[in-house]
Short mmCIF file of C-alpha atoms in Angstrom, two decimals:
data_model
loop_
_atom_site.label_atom_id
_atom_site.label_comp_id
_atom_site.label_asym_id
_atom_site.label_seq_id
_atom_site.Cartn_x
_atom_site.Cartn_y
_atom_site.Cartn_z
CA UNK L 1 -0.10 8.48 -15.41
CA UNK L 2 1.48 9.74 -12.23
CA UNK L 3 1.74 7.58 -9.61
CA UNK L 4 2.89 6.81 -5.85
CA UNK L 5 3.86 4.17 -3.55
CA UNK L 6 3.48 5.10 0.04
CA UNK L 7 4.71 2.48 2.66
CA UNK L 8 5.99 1.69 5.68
CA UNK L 9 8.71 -1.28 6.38
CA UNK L 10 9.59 -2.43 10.05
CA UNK L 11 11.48 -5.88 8.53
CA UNK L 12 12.05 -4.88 5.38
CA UNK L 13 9.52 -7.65 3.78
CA UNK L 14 7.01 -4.31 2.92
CA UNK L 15 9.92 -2.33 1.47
CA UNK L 16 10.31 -5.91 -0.52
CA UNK L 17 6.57 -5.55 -1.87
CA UNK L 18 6.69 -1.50 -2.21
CA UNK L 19 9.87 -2.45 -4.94
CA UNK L 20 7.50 -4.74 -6.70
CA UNK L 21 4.74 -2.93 -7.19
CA UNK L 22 7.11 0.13 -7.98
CA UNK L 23 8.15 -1.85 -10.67
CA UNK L 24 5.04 -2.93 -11.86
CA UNK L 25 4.19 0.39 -12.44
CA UNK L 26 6.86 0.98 -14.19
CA UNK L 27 6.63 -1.78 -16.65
CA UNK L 28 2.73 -0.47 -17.31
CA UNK L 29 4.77 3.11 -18.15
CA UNK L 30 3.70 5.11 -15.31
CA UNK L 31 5.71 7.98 -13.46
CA UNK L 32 6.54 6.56 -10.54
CA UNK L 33 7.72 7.61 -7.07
CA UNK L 34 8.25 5.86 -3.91
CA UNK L 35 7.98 7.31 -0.10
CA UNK L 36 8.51 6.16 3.70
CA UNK L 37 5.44 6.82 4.96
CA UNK L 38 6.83 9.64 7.11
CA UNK L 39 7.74 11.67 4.14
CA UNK L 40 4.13 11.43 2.46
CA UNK L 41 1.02 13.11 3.37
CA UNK L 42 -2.28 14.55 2.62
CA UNK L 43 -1.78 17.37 0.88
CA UNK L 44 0.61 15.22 -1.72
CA UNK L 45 -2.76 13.23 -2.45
CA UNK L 46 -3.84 15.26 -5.53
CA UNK L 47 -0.42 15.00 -7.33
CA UNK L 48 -1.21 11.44 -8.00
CA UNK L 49 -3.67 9.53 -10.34
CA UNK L 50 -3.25 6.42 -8.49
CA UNK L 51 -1.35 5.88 -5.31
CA UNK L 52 -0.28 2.24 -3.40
CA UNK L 53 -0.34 1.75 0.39
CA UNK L 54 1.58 -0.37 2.37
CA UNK L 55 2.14 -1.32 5.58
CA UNK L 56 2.51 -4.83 7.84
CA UNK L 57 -0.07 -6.10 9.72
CA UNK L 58 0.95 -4.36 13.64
CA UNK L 59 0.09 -5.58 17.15
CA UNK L 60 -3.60 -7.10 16.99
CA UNK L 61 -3.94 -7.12 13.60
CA UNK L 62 -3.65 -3.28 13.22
CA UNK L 63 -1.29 -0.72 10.48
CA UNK L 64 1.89 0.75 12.56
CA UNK L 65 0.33 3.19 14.68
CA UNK L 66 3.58 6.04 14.78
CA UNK L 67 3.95 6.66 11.65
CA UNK L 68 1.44 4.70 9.15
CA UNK L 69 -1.79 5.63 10.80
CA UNK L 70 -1.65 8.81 11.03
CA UNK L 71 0.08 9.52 7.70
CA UNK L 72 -2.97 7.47 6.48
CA UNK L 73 -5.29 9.19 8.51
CA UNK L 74 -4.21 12.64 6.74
CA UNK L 75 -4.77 11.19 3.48
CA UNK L 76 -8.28 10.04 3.80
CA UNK L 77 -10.10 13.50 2.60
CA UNK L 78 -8.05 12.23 -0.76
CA UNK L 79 -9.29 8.70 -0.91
CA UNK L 80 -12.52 10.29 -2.73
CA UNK L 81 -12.70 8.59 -6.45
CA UNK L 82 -8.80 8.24 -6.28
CA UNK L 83 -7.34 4.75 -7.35
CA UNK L 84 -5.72 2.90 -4.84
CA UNK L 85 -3.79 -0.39 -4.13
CA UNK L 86 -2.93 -1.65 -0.32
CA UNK L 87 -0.40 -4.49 0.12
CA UNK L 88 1.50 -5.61 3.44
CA UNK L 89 3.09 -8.67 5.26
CA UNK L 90 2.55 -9.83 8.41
CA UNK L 91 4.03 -12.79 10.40
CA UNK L 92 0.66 -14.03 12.66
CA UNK L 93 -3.02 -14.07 11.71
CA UNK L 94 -5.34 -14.54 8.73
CA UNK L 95 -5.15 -11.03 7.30
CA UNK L 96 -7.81 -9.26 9.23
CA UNK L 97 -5.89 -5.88 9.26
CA UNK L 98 -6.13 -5.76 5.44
CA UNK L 99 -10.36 -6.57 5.03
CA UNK L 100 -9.91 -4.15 7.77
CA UNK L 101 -8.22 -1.89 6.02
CA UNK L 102 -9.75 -2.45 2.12
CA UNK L 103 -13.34 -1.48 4.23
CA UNK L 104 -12.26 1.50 5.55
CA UNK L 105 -10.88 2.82 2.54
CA UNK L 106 -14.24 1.92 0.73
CA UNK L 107 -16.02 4.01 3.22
CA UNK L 108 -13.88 7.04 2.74
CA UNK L 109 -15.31 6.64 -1.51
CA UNK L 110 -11.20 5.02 -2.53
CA UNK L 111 -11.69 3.36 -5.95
CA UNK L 112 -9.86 0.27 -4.67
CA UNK L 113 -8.27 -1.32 -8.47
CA UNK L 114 -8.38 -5.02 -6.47
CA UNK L 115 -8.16 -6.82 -3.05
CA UNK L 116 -5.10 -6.27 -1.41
CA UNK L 117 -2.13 -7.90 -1.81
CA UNK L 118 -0.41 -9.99 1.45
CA UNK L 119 1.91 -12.23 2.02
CA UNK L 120 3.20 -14.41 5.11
CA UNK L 121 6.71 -12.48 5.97
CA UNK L 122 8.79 -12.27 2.97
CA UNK L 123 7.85 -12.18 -0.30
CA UNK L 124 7.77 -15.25 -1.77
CA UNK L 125 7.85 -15.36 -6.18
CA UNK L 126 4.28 -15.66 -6.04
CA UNK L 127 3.79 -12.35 -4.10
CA UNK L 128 6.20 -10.45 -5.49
CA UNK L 129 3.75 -10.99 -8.94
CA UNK L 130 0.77 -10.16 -7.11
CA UNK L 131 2.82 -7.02 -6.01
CA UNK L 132 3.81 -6.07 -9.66
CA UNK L 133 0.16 -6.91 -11.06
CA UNK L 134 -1.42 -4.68 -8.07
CA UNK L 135 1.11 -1.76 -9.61
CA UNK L 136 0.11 -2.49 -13.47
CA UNK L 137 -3.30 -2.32 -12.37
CA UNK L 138 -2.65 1.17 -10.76
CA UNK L 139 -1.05 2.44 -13.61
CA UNK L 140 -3.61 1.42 -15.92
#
């Protein structure tokens, strides 16, 4: 199984997740590797069986609109049937950015493996499980 995490860390609290699901996928014995969102993009989308997503909750409730979106944006014709995982942080609101987010991807035909994974700033030990059970679940 060949898989990626793609993410994007303003705080360092995503970067935080993207480890733990990295590692997660690991520990389920997948090939593994990690990219800033700026270094991934569409055309990488078929190299993978299963790729993870991250990015914070932006603004009102939106992904980081530099970088993130339009990485993301590229990468939709690839969302087809493929398995994916989102996670992020954020610091203000009840997670809207990531139904959101899950709903979009569903409409592009993503196989999403499970709800999203979020947590209030940094990880806490409960999220950083959540993280490395979203990348088993990838990797399975």
């Amino acid at each position: 199984m060949k898989t990626a995490v793609v993410y994007w860390s303003g705080t360092g609290n995503t970067e935080a997740m993207a480890k733990e699901v990295e590692q997660g996928m690991k520990d389920a014995g997948a090939e593994v590797e990690v990219f800033e969102a700026a270094a991934f993009s569409g055309d990488k989308m078929g190299e993978y069986d299963a790729v993870a997503f991250g990015c914070p909750s932006m603004g009102d409730e939106e992904l980081e609109d530099t970088e993130f979106a339009p990485m993301f944006d590229d990468c939709k014709s690839g969302l087809p049937g493929k398995k994916i995982g989102l996670f992020g942080s954020y610091g203000w609101g009840d997670g809207e950015w990531m139904r959101n987010w899950e709903a979009s991807c569903k409409e592009e035909g993503a196989n999403l493996v499970q709800d999203g994974v979020i947590c209030n700033e940094e990880p806490d030990d409960e999220a950083k499980e959540a993280c490395q059970n979203l990348g088993k679940a990838l990797a399975q």
